[in-house]
GROMACS .gro file of N, CA and C in nm:
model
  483
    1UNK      N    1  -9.022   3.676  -0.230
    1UNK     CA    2  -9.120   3.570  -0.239
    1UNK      C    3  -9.128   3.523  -0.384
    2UNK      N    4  -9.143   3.365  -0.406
    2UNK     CA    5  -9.125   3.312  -0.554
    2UNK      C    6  -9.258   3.260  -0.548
    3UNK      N    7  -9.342   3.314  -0.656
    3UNK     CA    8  -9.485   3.292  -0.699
    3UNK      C    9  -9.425   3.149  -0.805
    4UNK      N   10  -9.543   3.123  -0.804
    4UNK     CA   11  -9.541   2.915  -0.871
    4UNK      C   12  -9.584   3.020  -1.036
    5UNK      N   13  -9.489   2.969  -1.087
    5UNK     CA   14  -9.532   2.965  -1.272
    5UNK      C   15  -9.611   2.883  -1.287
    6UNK      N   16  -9.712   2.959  -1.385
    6UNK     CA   17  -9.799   2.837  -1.453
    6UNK      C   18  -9.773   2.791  -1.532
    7UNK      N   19  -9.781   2.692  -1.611
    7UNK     CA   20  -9.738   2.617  -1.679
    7UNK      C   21  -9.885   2.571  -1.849
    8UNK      N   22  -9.835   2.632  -1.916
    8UNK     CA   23  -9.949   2.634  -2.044
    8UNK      C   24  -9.987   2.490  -2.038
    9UNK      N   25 -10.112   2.435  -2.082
    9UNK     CA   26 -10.182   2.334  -2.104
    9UNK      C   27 -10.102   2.310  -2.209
   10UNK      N   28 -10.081   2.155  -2.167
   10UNK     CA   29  -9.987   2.053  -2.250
   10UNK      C   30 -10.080   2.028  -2.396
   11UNK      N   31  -9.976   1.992  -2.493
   11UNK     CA   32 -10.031   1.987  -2.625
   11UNK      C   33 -10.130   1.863  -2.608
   12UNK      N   34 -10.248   1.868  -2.698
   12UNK     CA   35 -10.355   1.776  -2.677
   12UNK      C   36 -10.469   1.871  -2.562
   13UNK      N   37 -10.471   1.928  -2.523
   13UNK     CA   38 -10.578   2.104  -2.428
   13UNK      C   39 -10.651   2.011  -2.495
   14UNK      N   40 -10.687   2.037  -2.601
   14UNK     CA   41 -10.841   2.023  -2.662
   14UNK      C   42 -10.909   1.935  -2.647
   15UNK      N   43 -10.829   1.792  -2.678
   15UNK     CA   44 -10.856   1.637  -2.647
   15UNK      C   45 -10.882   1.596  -2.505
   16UNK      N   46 -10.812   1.676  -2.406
   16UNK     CA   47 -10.856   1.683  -2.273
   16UNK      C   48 -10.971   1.721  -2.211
   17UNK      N   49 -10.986   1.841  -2.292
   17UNK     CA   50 -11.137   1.940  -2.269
   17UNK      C   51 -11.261   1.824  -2.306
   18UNK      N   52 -11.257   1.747  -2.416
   18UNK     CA   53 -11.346   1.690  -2.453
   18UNK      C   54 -11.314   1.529  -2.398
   19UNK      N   55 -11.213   1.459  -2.341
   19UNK     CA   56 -11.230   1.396  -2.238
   19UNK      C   57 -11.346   1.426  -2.127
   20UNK      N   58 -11.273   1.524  -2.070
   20UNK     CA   59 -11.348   1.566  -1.958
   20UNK      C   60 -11.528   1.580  -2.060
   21UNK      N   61 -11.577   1.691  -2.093
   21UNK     CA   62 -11.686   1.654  -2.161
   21UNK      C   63 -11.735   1.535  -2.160
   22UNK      N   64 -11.674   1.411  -2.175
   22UNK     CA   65 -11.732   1.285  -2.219
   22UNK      C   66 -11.677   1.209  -2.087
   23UNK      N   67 -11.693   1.286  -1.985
   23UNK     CA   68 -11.649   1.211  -1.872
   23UNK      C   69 -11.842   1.256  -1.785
   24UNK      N   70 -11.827   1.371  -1.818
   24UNK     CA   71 -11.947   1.494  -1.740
   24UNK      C   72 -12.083   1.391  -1.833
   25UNK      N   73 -12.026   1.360  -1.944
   25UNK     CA   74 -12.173   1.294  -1.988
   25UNK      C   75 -12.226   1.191  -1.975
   26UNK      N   76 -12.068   1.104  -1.884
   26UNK     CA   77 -12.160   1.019  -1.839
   26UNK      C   78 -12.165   0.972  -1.753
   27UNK      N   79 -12.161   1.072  -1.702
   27UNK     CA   80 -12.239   1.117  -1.550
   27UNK      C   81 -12.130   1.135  -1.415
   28UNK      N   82 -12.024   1.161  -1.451
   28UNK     CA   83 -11.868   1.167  -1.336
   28UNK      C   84 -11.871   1.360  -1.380
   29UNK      N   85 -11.952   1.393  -1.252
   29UNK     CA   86 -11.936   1.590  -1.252
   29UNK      C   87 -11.820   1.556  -1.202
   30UNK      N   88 -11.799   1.490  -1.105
   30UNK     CA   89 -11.697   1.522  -1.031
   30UNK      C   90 -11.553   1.532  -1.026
   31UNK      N   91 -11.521   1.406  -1.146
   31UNK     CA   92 -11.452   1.406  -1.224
   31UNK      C   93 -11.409   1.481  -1.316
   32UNK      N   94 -11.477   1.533  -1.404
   32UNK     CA   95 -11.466   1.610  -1.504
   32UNK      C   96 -11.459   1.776  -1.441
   33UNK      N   97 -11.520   1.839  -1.334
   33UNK     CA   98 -11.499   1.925  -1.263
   33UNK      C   99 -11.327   1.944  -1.235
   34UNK      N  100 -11.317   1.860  -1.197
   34UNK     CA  101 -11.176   1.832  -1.178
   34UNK      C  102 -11.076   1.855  -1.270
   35UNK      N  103 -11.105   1.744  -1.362
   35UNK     CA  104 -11.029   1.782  -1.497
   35UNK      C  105 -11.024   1.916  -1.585
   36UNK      N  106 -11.193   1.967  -1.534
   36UNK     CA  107 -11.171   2.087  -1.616
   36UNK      C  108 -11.076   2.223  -1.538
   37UNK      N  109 -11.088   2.176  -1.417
   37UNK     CA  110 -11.064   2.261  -1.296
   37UNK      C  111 -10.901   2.262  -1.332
   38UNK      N  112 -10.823   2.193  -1.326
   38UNK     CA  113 -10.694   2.183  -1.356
   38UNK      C  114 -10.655   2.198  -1.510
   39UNK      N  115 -10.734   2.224  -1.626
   39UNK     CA  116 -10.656   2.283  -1.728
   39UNK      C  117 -10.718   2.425  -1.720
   40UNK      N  118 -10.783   2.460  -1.634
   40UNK     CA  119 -10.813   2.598  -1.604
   40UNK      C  120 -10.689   2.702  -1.564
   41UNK      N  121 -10.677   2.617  -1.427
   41UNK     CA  122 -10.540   2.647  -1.384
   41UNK      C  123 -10.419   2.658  -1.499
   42UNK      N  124 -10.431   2.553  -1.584
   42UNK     CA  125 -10.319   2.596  -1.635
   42UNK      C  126 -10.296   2.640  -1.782
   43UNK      N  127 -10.420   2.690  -1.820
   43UNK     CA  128 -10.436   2.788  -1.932
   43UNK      C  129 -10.409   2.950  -1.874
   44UNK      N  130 -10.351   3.000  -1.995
   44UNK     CA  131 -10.311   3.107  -1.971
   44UNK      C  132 -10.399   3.265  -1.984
   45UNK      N  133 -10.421   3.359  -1.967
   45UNK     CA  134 -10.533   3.423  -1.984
   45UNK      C  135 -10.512   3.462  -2.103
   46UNK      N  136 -10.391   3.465  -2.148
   46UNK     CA  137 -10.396   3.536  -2.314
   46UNK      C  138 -10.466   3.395  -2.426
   47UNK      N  139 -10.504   3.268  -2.340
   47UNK     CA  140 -10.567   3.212  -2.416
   47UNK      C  141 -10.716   3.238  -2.417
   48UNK      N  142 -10.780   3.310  -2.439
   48UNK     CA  143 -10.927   3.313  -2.449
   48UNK      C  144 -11.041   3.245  -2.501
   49UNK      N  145 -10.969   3.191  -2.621
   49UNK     CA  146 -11.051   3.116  -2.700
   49UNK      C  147 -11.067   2.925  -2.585
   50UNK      N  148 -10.921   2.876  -2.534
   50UNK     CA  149 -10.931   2.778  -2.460
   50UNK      C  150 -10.997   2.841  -2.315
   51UNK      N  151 -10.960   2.943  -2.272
   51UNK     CA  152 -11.050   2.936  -2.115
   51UNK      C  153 -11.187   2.973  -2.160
   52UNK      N  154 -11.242   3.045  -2.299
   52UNK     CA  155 -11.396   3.039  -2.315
   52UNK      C  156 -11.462   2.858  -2.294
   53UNK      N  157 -11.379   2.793  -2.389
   53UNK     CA  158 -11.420   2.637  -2.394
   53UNK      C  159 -11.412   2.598  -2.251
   54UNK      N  160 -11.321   2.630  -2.157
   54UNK     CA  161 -11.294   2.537  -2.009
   54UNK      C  162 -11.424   2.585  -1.974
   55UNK      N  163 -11.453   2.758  -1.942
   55UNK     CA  164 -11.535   2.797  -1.895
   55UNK      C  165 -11.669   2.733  -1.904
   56UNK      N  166 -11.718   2.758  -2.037
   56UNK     CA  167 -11.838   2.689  -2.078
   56UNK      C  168 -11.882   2.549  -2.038
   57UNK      N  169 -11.784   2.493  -2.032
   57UNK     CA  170 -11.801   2.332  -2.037
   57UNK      C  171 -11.808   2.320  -1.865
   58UNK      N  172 -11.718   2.358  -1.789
   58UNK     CA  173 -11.711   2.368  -1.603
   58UNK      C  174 -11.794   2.417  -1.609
   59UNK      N  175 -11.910   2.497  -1.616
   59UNK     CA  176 -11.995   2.543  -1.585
   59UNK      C  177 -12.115   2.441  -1.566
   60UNK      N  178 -12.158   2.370  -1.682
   60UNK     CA  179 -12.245   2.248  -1.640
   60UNK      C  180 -12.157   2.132  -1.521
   61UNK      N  181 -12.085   2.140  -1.439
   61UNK     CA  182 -12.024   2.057  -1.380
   61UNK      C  183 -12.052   2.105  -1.273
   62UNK      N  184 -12.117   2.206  -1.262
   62UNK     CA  185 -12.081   2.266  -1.110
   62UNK      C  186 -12.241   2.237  -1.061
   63UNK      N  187 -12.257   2.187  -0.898
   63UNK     CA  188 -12.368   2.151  -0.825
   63UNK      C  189 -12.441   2.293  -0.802
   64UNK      N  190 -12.385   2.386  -0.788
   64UNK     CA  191 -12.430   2.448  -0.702
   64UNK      C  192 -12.528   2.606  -0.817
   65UNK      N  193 -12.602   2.655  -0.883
   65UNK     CA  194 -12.653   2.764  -0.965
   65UNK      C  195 -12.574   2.895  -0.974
   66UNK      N  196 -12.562   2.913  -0.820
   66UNK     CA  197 -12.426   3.029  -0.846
   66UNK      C  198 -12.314   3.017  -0.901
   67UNK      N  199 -12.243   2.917  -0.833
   67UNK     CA  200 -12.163   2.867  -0.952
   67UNK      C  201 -12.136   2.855  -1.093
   68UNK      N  202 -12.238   2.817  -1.114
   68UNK     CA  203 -12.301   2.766  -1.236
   68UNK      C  204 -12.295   2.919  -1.324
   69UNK      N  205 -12.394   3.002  -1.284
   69UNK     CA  206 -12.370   3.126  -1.353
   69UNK      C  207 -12.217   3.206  -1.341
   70UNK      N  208 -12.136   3.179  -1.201
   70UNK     CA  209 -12.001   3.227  -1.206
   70UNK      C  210 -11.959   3.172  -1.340
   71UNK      N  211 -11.959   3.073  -1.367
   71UNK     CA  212 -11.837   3.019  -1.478
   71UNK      C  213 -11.893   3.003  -1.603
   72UNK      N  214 -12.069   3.055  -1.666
   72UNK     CA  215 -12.089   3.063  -1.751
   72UNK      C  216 -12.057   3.266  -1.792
   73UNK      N  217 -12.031   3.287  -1.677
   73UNK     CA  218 -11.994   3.445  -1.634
   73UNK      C  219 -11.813   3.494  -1.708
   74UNK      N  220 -11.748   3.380  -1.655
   74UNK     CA  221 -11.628   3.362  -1.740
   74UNK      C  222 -11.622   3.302  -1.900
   75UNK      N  223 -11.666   3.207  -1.929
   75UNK     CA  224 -11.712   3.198  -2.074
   75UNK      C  225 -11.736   3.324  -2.140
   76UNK      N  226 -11.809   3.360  -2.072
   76UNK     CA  227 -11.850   3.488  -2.200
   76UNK      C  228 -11.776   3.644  -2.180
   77UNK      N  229 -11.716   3.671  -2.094
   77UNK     CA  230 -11.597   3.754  -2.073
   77UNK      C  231 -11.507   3.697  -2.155
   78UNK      N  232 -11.428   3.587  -2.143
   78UNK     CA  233 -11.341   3.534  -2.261
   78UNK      C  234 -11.406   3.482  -2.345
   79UNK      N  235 -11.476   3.496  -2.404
   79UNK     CA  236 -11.553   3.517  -2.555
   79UNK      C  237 -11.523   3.692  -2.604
   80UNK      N  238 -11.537   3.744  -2.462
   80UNK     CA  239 -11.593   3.887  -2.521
   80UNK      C  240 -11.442   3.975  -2.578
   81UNK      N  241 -11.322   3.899  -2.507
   81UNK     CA  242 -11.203   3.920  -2.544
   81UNK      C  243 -11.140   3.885  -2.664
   82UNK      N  244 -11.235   3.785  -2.756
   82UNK     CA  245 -11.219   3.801  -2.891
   82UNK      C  246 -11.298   3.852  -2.977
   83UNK      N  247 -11.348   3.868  -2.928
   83UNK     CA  248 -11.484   3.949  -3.067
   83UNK      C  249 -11.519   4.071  -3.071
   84UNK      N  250 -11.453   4.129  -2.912
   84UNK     CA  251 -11.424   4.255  -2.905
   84UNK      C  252 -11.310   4.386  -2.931
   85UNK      N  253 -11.324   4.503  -2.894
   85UNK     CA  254 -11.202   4.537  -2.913
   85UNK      C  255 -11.053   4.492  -2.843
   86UNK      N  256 -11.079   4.398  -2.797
   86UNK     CA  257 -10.948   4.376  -2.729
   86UNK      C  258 -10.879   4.261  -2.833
   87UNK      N  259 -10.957   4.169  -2.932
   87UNK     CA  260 -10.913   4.096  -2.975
   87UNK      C  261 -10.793   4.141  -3.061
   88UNK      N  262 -10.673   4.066  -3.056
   88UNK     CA  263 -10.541   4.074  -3.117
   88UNK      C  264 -10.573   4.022  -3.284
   89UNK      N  265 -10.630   3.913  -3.240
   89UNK     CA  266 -10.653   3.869  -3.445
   89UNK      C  267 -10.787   3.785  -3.433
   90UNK      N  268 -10.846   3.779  -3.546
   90UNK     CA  269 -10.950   3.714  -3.582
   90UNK      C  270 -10.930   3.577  -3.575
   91UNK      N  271 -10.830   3.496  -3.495
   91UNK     CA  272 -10.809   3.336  -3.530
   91UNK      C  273 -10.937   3.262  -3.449
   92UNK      N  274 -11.010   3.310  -3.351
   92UNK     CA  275 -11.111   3.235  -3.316
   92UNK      C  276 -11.245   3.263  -3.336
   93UNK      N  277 -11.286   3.403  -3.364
   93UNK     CA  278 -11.357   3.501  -3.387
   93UNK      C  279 -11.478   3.446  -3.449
   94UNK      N  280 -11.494   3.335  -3.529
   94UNK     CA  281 -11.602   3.307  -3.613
   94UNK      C  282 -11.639   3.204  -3.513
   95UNK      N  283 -11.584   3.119  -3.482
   95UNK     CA  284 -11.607   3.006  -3.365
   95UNK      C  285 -11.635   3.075  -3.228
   96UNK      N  286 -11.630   3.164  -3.200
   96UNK     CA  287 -11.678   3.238  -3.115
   96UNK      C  288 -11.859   3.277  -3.105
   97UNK      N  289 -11.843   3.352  -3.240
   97UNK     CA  290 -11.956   3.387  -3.315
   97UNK      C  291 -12.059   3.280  -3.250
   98UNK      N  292 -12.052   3.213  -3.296
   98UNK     CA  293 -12.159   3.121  -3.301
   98UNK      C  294 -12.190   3.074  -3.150
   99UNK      N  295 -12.068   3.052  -3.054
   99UNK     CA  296 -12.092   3.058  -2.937
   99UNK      C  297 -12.170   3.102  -2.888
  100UNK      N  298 -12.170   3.255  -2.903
  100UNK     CA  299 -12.264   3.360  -2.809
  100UNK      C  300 -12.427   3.306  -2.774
  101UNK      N  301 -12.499   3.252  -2.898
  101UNK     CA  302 -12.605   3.188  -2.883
  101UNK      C  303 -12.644   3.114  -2.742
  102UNK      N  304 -12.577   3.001  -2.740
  102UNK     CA  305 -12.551   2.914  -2.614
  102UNK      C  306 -12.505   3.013  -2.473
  103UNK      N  307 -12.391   3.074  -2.514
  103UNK     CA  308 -12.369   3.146  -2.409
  103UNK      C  309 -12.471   3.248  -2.296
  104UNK      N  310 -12.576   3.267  -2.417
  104UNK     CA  311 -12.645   3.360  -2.311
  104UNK      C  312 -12.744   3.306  -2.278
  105UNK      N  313 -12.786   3.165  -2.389
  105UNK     CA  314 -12.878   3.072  -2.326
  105UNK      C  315 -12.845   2.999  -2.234
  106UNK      N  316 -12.732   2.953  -2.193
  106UNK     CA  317 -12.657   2.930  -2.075
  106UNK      C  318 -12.734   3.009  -1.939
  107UNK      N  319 -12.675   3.154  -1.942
  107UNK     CA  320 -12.686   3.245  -1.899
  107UNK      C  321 -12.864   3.270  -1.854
  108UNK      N  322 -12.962   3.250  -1.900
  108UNK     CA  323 -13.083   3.259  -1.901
  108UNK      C  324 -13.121   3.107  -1.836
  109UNK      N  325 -13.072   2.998  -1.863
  109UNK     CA  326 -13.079   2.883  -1.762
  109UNK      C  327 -13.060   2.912  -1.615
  110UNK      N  328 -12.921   2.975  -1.580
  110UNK     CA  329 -12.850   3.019  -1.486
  110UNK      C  330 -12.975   3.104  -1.355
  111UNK      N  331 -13.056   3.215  -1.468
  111UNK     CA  332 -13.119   3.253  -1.370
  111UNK      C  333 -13.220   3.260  -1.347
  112UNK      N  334 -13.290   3.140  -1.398
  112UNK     CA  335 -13.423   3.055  -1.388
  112UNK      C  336 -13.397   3.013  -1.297
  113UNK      N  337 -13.299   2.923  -1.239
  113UNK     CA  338 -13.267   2.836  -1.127
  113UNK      C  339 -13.226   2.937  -1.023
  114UNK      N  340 -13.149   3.006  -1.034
  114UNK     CA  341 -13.158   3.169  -0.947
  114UNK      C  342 -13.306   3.252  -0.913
  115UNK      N  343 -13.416   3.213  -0.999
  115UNK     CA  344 -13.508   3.278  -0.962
  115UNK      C  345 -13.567   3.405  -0.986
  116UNK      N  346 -13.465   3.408  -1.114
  116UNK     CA  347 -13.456   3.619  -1.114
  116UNK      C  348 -13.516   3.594  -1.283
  117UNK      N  349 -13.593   3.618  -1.319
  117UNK     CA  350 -13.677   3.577  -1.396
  117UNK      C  351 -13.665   3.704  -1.543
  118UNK      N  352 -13.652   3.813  -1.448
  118UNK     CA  353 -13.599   3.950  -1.541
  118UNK      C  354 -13.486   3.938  -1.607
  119UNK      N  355 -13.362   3.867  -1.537
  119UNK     CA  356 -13.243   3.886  -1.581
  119UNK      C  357 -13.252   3.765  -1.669
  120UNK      N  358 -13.321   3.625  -1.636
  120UNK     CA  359 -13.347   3.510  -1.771
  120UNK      C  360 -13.382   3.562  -1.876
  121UNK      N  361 -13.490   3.648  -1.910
  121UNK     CA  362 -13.523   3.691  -2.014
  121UNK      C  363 -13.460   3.847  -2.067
  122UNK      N  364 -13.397   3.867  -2.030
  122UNK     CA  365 -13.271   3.959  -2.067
  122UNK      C  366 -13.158   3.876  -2.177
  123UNK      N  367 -13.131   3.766  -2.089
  123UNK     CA  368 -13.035   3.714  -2.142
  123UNK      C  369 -13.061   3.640  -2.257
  124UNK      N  370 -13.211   3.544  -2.224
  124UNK     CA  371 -13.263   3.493  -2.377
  124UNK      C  372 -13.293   3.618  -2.486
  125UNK      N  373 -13.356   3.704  -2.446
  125UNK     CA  374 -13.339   3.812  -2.572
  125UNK      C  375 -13.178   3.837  -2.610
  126UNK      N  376 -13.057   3.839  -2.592
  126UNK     CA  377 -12.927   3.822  -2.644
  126UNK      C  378 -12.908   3.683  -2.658
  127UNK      N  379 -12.963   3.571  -2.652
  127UNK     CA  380 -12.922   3.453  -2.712
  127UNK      C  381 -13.012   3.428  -2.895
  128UNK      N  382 -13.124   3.501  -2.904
  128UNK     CA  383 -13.228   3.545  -2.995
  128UNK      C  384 -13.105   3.654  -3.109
  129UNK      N  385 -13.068   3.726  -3.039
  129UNK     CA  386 -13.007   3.806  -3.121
  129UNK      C  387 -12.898   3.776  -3.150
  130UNK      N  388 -12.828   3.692  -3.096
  130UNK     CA  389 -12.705   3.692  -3.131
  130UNK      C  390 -12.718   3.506  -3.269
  131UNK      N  391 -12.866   3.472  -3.220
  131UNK     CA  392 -12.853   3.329  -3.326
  131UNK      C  393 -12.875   3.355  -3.474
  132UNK      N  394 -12.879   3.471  -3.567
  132UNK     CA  395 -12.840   3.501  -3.659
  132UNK      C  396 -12.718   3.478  -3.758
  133UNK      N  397 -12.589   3.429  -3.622
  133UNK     CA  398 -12.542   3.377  -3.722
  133UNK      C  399 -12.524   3.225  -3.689
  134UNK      N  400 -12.605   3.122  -3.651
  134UNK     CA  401 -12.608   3.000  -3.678
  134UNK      C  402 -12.647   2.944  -3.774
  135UNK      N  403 -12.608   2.847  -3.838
  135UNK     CA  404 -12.641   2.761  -4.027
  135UNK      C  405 -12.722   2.701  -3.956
  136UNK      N  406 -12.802   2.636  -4.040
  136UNK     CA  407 -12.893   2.550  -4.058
  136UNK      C  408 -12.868   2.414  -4.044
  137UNK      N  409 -12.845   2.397  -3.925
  137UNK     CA  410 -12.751   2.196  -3.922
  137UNK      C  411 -12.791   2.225  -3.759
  138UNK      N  412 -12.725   2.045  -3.705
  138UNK     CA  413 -12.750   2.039  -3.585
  138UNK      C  414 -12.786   2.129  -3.485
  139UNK      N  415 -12.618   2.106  -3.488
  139UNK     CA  416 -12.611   2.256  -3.380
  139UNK      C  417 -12.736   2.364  -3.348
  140UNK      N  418 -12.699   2.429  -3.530
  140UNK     CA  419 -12.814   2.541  -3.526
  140UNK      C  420 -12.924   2.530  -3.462
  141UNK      N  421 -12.976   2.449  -3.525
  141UNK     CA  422 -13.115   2.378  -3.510
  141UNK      C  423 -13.116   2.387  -3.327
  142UNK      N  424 -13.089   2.300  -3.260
  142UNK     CA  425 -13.061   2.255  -3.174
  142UNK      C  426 -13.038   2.360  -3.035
  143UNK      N  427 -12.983   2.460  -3.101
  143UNK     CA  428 -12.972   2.572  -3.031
  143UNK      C  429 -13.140   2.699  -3.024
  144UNK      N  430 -13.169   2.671  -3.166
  144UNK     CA  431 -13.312   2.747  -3.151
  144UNK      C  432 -13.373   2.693  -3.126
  145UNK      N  433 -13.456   2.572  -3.088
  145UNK     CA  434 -13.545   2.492  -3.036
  145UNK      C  435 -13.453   2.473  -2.873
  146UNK      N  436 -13.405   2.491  -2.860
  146UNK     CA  437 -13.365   2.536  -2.692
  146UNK      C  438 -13.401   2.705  -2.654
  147UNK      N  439 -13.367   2.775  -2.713
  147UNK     CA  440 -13.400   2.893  -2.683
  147UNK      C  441 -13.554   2.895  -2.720
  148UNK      N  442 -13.681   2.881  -2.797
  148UNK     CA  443 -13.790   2.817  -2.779
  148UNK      C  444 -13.813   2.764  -2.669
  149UNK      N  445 -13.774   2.648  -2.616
  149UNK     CA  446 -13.809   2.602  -2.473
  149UNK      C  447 -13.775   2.671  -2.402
  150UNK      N  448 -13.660   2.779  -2.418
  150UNK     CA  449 -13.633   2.862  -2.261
  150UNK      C  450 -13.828   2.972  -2.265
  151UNK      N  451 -13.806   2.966  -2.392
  151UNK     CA  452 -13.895   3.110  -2.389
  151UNK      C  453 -14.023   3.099  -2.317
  152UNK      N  454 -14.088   2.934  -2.423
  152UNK     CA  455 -14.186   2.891  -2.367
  152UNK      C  456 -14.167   2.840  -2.196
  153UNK      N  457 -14.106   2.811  -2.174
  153UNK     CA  458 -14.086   2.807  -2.007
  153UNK      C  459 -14.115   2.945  -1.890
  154UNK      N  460 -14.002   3.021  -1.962
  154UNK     CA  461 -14.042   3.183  -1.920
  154UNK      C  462 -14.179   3.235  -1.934
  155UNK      N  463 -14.258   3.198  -2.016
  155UNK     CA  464 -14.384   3.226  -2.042
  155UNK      C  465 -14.486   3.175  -1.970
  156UNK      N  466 -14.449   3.017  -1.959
  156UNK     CA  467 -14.543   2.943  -1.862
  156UNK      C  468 -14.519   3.010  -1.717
  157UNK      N  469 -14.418   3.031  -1.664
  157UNK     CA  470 -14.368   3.098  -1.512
  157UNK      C  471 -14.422   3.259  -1.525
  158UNK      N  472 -14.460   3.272  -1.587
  158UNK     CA  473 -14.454   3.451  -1.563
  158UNK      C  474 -14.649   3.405  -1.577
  159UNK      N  475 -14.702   3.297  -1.638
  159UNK     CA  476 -14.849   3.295  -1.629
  159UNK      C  477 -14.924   3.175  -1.506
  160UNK      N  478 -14.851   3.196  -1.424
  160UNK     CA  479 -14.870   3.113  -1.268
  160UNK      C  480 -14.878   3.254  -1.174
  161UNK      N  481 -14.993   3.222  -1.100
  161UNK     CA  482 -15.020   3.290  -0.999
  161UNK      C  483 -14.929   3.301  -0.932
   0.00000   0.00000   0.00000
């Protein structure tokens, strides 16, 4: 039996990824699901640093919450393959870094809409800890005043009858 080779994401991955991104923003999931769905397929697993980005980004594309946490579930497994001991070299490692923030605030979105309210605030306490190393610019910014609103949200839900 002859299994189908995959075939590495054609040069330009990145420019695609953020196509798609700027397809999802304005307002084509379905599209961009798609697009992300097929350089998924054809990224390779020893790429981690590109299937963390597919991951992350398909994840807001998807209708459905389970989903949604499946593939913010992969993001951070291939995150965890560079920053962990498995990583081969430090080439993405700092850009990673900074990921984790989002990632688990991701992750704490995921199971607000899931309903599981323990495991949201599990995960925002590792989006808290891990934003230490964000600078002081957009992003940063941007990322702690989201984790703030997760918190204050979690707070308002846990003080409802």
């Amino acid at each position: 039996m002859t299994t189908a080779r995959q075939e590495p994401p054609p040069d330009g991955a990145t420019t695609r990824i953020g196509q798609a991104v700027m397809l999802h923003r304005a307002g084509d999931r379905e599209e961009a699901r798609n697009r992300l769905g097929e350089l998924w397929e054809q990224t390779s697993q020893a790429d981690a640093f590109q299937r963390c980005t597919i991951a992350h980004y398909m994840a807001d594309t998807q209708d459905d919450p389970a989903d949604e946490l499946a593939w913010d579930l992969r993001a951070l497994a291939a995150a965890d393959l560079l920053t962990g001991d498995h990583a081969a070299s430090g080439t993405h490692a700092v850009e990673v870094r900074v990921l984790y923030p989002s990632l688990h605030l991701n992750l704490a979105a995921d199971h607000v809409k899931l309903g599981a309210a323990g495991e949201a605030r599990r995960e925002l306490d590792r989006a808290r800890r891990a934003a230490h190393v964000l600078t002081d610019d957009d992003y940063g910014r941007g990322i702690l005043a989201a984790i703030d609103r997760m918190e204050r949200r979690l707070d308002q839900s846990d003080q409802r009858p």
